[in-house]
């Protein structure tokens, strides 16, 4: 009986001192609806779009492939954010994304992007897609060479409470995930929307 009580007590201690904590679920219903409306009005692909939520912890999945037809997320993975440490100190850079459209800032940029031309990359699976900023917050994307690419340092699985590596502003994903994205993007006849939010 004493052993059972001791085992219960130890289990209680372990569970209450766990290093991980649950991440609250986020509802993207209104974001998805706005994305579909934008795609319809601007001649974008109406089958799916990419949503990147940089308010999510960098060790959790925060790059989402949302299927408009099925009204659900059909794939997800980790994605990097920019270090944003070139023009000012950024002590929280590993945990929280900061945003700037400024050249050489190494910051992430938020807003809607049109995924453009497939091109060669020196990173990951050697494929990148140019990102064309559609808002004031990301209009400098091409000049900054902020592109969608893969990086072998990015995990293919969640690593929370650890964090993903930092980029110079590019949303970089794992090699395996990039292969999936590349396969989808190569078959579309219309531009695909990438929307970075926080």
Coordinates of C-alpha atoms in Angstrom, one line a residue:
X1 CA 0.0 0.0 0.0
X2 CA 2.9 2.4 0.9
X3 CA 4.5 1.7 -2.5
X4 CA 1.2 2.5 -4.3
X5 CA 0.9 5.8 -2.4
X6 CA 4.6 6.7 -3.2
X7 CA 4.1 5.9 -6.9
X8 CA 1.0 8.1 -7.1
X9 CA 2.9 10.9 -5.3
X10 CA 5.8 10.7 -7.7
X11 CA 3.5 10.6 -10.7
X12 CA 1.8 13.8 -9.4
X13 CA 5.1 15.6 -9.0
X14 CA 6.4 14.6 -12.4
X15 CA 3.3 15.6 -14.2
X16 CA 3.1 19.0 -12.5
X17 CA 6.7 19.8 -13.2
X18 CA 6.7 18.9 -16.9
X19 CA 8.8 21.2 -19.0
X20 CA 6.2 21.4 -21.8
X21 CA 2.9 23.2 -21.6
X22 CA -0.1 23.0 -23.9
X23 CA -0.2 25.4 -26.8
X24 CA -3.7 27.0 -27.1
X25 CA -5.6 26.2 -30.3
X26 CA -6.0 29.1 -32.7
X27 CA -9.0 29.6 -34.9
X28 CA -8.1 30.7 -38.4
X29 CA -11.7 30.6 -39.7
X30 CA -11.9 34.3 -40.5
X31 CA -8.3 34.4 -41.9
X32 CA -9.1 31.4 -44.2
X33 CA -12.3 33.1 -45.4
X34 CA -10.4 36.4 -46.2
X35 CA -7.7 34.4 -48.0
X36 CA -10.2 32.7 -50.2
X37 CA -12.0 36.0 -51.0
X38 CA -8.6 37.5 -51.9
X39 CA -7.7 34.6 -54.2
X40 CA -11.0 34.8 -56.0
X41 CA -10.7 38.6 -56.5
X42 CA -7.1 38.5 -57.7
X43 CA -6.9 35.4 -59.9
X44 CA -5.0 33.2 -57.4
X45 CA -5.2 29.5 -56.9
X46 CA -8.6 28.7 -55.2
X47 CA -7.7 25.2 -54.2
X48 CA -5.3 26.0 -51.3
X49 CA -3.0 28.6 -49.8
X50 CA -0.1 28.8 -47.4
X51 CA -0.6 30.4 -43.9
X52 CA 2.4 31.1 -41.7
X53 CA 1.6 32.2 -38.2
X54 CA 4.7 33.6 -36.6
X55 CA 3.0 34.3 -33.3
X56 CA 3.3 30.5 -32.7
X57 CA 6.3 29.3 -30.8
X58 CA 9.2 28.5 -33.2
X59 CA 9.4 25.0 -32.0
X60 CA 5.8 24.3 -33.0
X61 CA 4.3 23.8 -36.4
X62 CA 3.3 27.2 -37.8
X63 CA 3.4 26.8 -41.6
X64 CA 0.0 25.5 -42.7
X65 CA -1.3 24.3 -46.0
X66 CA -5.0 25.1 -46.0
X67 CA -7.3 23.4 -48.5
X68 CA -10.2 25.6 -49.5
X69 CA -12.3 22.8 -50.9
X70 CA -12.0 20.6 -47.8
X71 CA -12.0 23.6 -45.4
X72 CA -9.2 22.2 -43.4
X73 CA -5.4 22.2 -42.9
X74 CA -4.0 19.3 -44.9
X75 CA -0.3 19.7 -43.9
X76 CA 1.8 21.6 -41.5
X77 CA 5.4 22.0 -40.4
X78 CA 8.0 24.2 -38.7
X79 CA 9.3 27.4 -40.3
X80 CA 12.0 29.9 -39.5
X81 CA 11.7 33.6 -38.8
X82 CA 14.3 36.3 -39.2
X83 CA 16.9 37.3 -36.6
X84 CA 16.1 41.0 -37.0
X85 CA 19.2 42.0 -35.2
X86 CA 21.1 44.2 -37.7
X87 CA 20.0 47.7 -36.7
X88 CA 19.0 47.1 -33.0
X89 CA 19.4 44.6 -30.2
X90 CA 16.9 41.8 -30.3
X91 CA 17.4 39.7 -27.2
X92 CA 14.1 37.8 -27.8
X93 CA 15.0 36.9 -31.4
X94 CA 14.9 33.1 -30.8
X95 CA 11.5 33.1 -29.3
X96 CA 9.6 35.9 -31.0
X97 CA 9.5 37.2 -34.6
X98 CA 10.0 40.9 -35.3
X99 CA 9.0 42.5 -38.6
X100 CA 10.5 45.1 -41.0
X101 CA 10.5 45.8 -44.7
X102 CA 13.9 47.4 -44.5
X103 CA 16.8 46.1 -46.6
X104 CA 19.5 44.2 -44.7
X105 CA 17.4 44.1 -41.5
X106 CA 17.2 40.3 -41.5
X107 CA 13.7 40.7 -40.2
X108 CA 10.6 38.7 -41.2
X109 CA 7.9 40.5 -43.2
X110 CA 4.2 40.0 -42.7
X111 CA 1.4 40.2 -45.0
X112 CA 0.2 38.6 -48.3
X113 CA 2.8 37.4 -50.8
X114 CA 2.4 36.0 -54.3
X115 CA 4.6 32.9 -54.7
X116 CA 6.5 33.5 -57.9
X117 CA 9.1 31.8 -60.1
X118 CA 10.7 28.5 -59.1
X119 CA 14.5 29.0 -59.1
X120 CA 17.8 27.5 -57.9
X121 CA 18.8 27.8 -54.3
X122 CA 22.1 27.1 -52.6
X123 CA 20.1 25.9 -49.5
X124 CA 18.3 22.6 -48.7
X125 CA 17.0 20.8 -51.7
X126 CA 18.4 23.5 -54.0
X127 CA 14.9 24.9 -54.8
X128 CA 13.5 28.3 -54.0
X129 CA 10.4 30.3 -54.9
X130 CA 10.5 34.0 -55.2
X131 CA 8.1 35.9 -53.0
X132 CA 6.4 39.1 -54.3
X133 CA 5.1 41.3 -51.4
X134 CA 1.6 42.5 -52.0
X135 CA 1.4 45.0 -49.1
X136 CA 3.4 47.9 -47.8
X137 CA 4.7 45.7 -45.0
X138 CA 6.4 43.3 -47.5
X139 CA 6.8 45.3 -50.7
X140 CA 10.6 44.9 -50.5
X141 CA 10.7 41.1 -50.5
X142 CA 12.3 40.7 -54.0
X143 CA 15.0 43.3 -53.3
X144 CA 15.7 41.6 -50.0
X145 CA 15.7 38.2 -51.6
X146 CA 13.3 36.9 -49.0
X147 CA 12.3 33.6 -50.6
X148 CA 10.6 30.3 -49.8
X149 CA 13.3 27.6 -49.5
X150 CA 14.3 24.7 -47.4
X151 CA 17.2 24.3 -44.9
X152 CA 18.6 21.1 -43.6
X153 CA 18.9 22.6 -40.1
X154 CA 15.1 22.9 -39.8
X155 CA 13.5 19.9 -38.2
X156 CA 10.7 17.9 -39.9
X157 CA 9.0 17.5 -36.6
X158 CA 8.0 19.7 -33.7
X159 CA 10.9 20.4 -31.2
X160 CA 9.1 22.5 -28.6
X161 CA 10.3 23.8 -26.1
X162 CA 13.4 24.0 -28.3
X163 CA 13.4 26.6 -31.1
X164 CA 14.1 26.5 -34.9
X165 CA 17.2 28.2 -36.3
X166 CA 17.0 31.9 -37.3
X167 CA 17.0 33.1 -40.9
X168 CA 17.7 36.4 -42.5
X169 CA 14.0 36.9 -43.1
X170 CA 13.2 33.9 -45.3
X171 CA 10.4 31.5 -44.3
X172 CA 12.7 28.4 -44.5
X173 CA 11.2 24.9 -44.0
X174 CA 12.5 21.4 -43.7
X175 CA 13.8 19.6 -46.8
X176 CA 11.1 17.0 -46.7
X177 CA 8.3 19.6 -46.3
X178 CA 9.8 21.7 -49.1
X179 CA 9.6 18.6 -51.4
X180 CA 5.9 18.5 -50.7
X181 CA 5.4 22.2 -51.3
X182 CA 7.4 22.0 -54.5
X183 CA 5.3 19.2 -55.8
X184 CA 2.1 21.2 -55.2
X185 CA 3.5 24.4 -56.6
X186 CA 4.8 22.8 -59.8
X187 CA 1.4 21.6 -60.8
X188 CA -0.6 24.9 -60.3
X189 CA -1.5 27.1 -63.2
X190 CA -2.4 30.1 -61.0
X191 CA -0.3 31.9 -58.5
X192 CA -0.5 30.6 -54.9
X193 CA -1.0 32.9 -51.9
X194 CA 1.4 32.9 -49.0
X195 CA 0.1 34.9 -46.0
X196 CA 2.4 35.6 -43.0
X197 CA 0.5 36.7 -39.9
X198 CA 1.5 37.2 -36.2

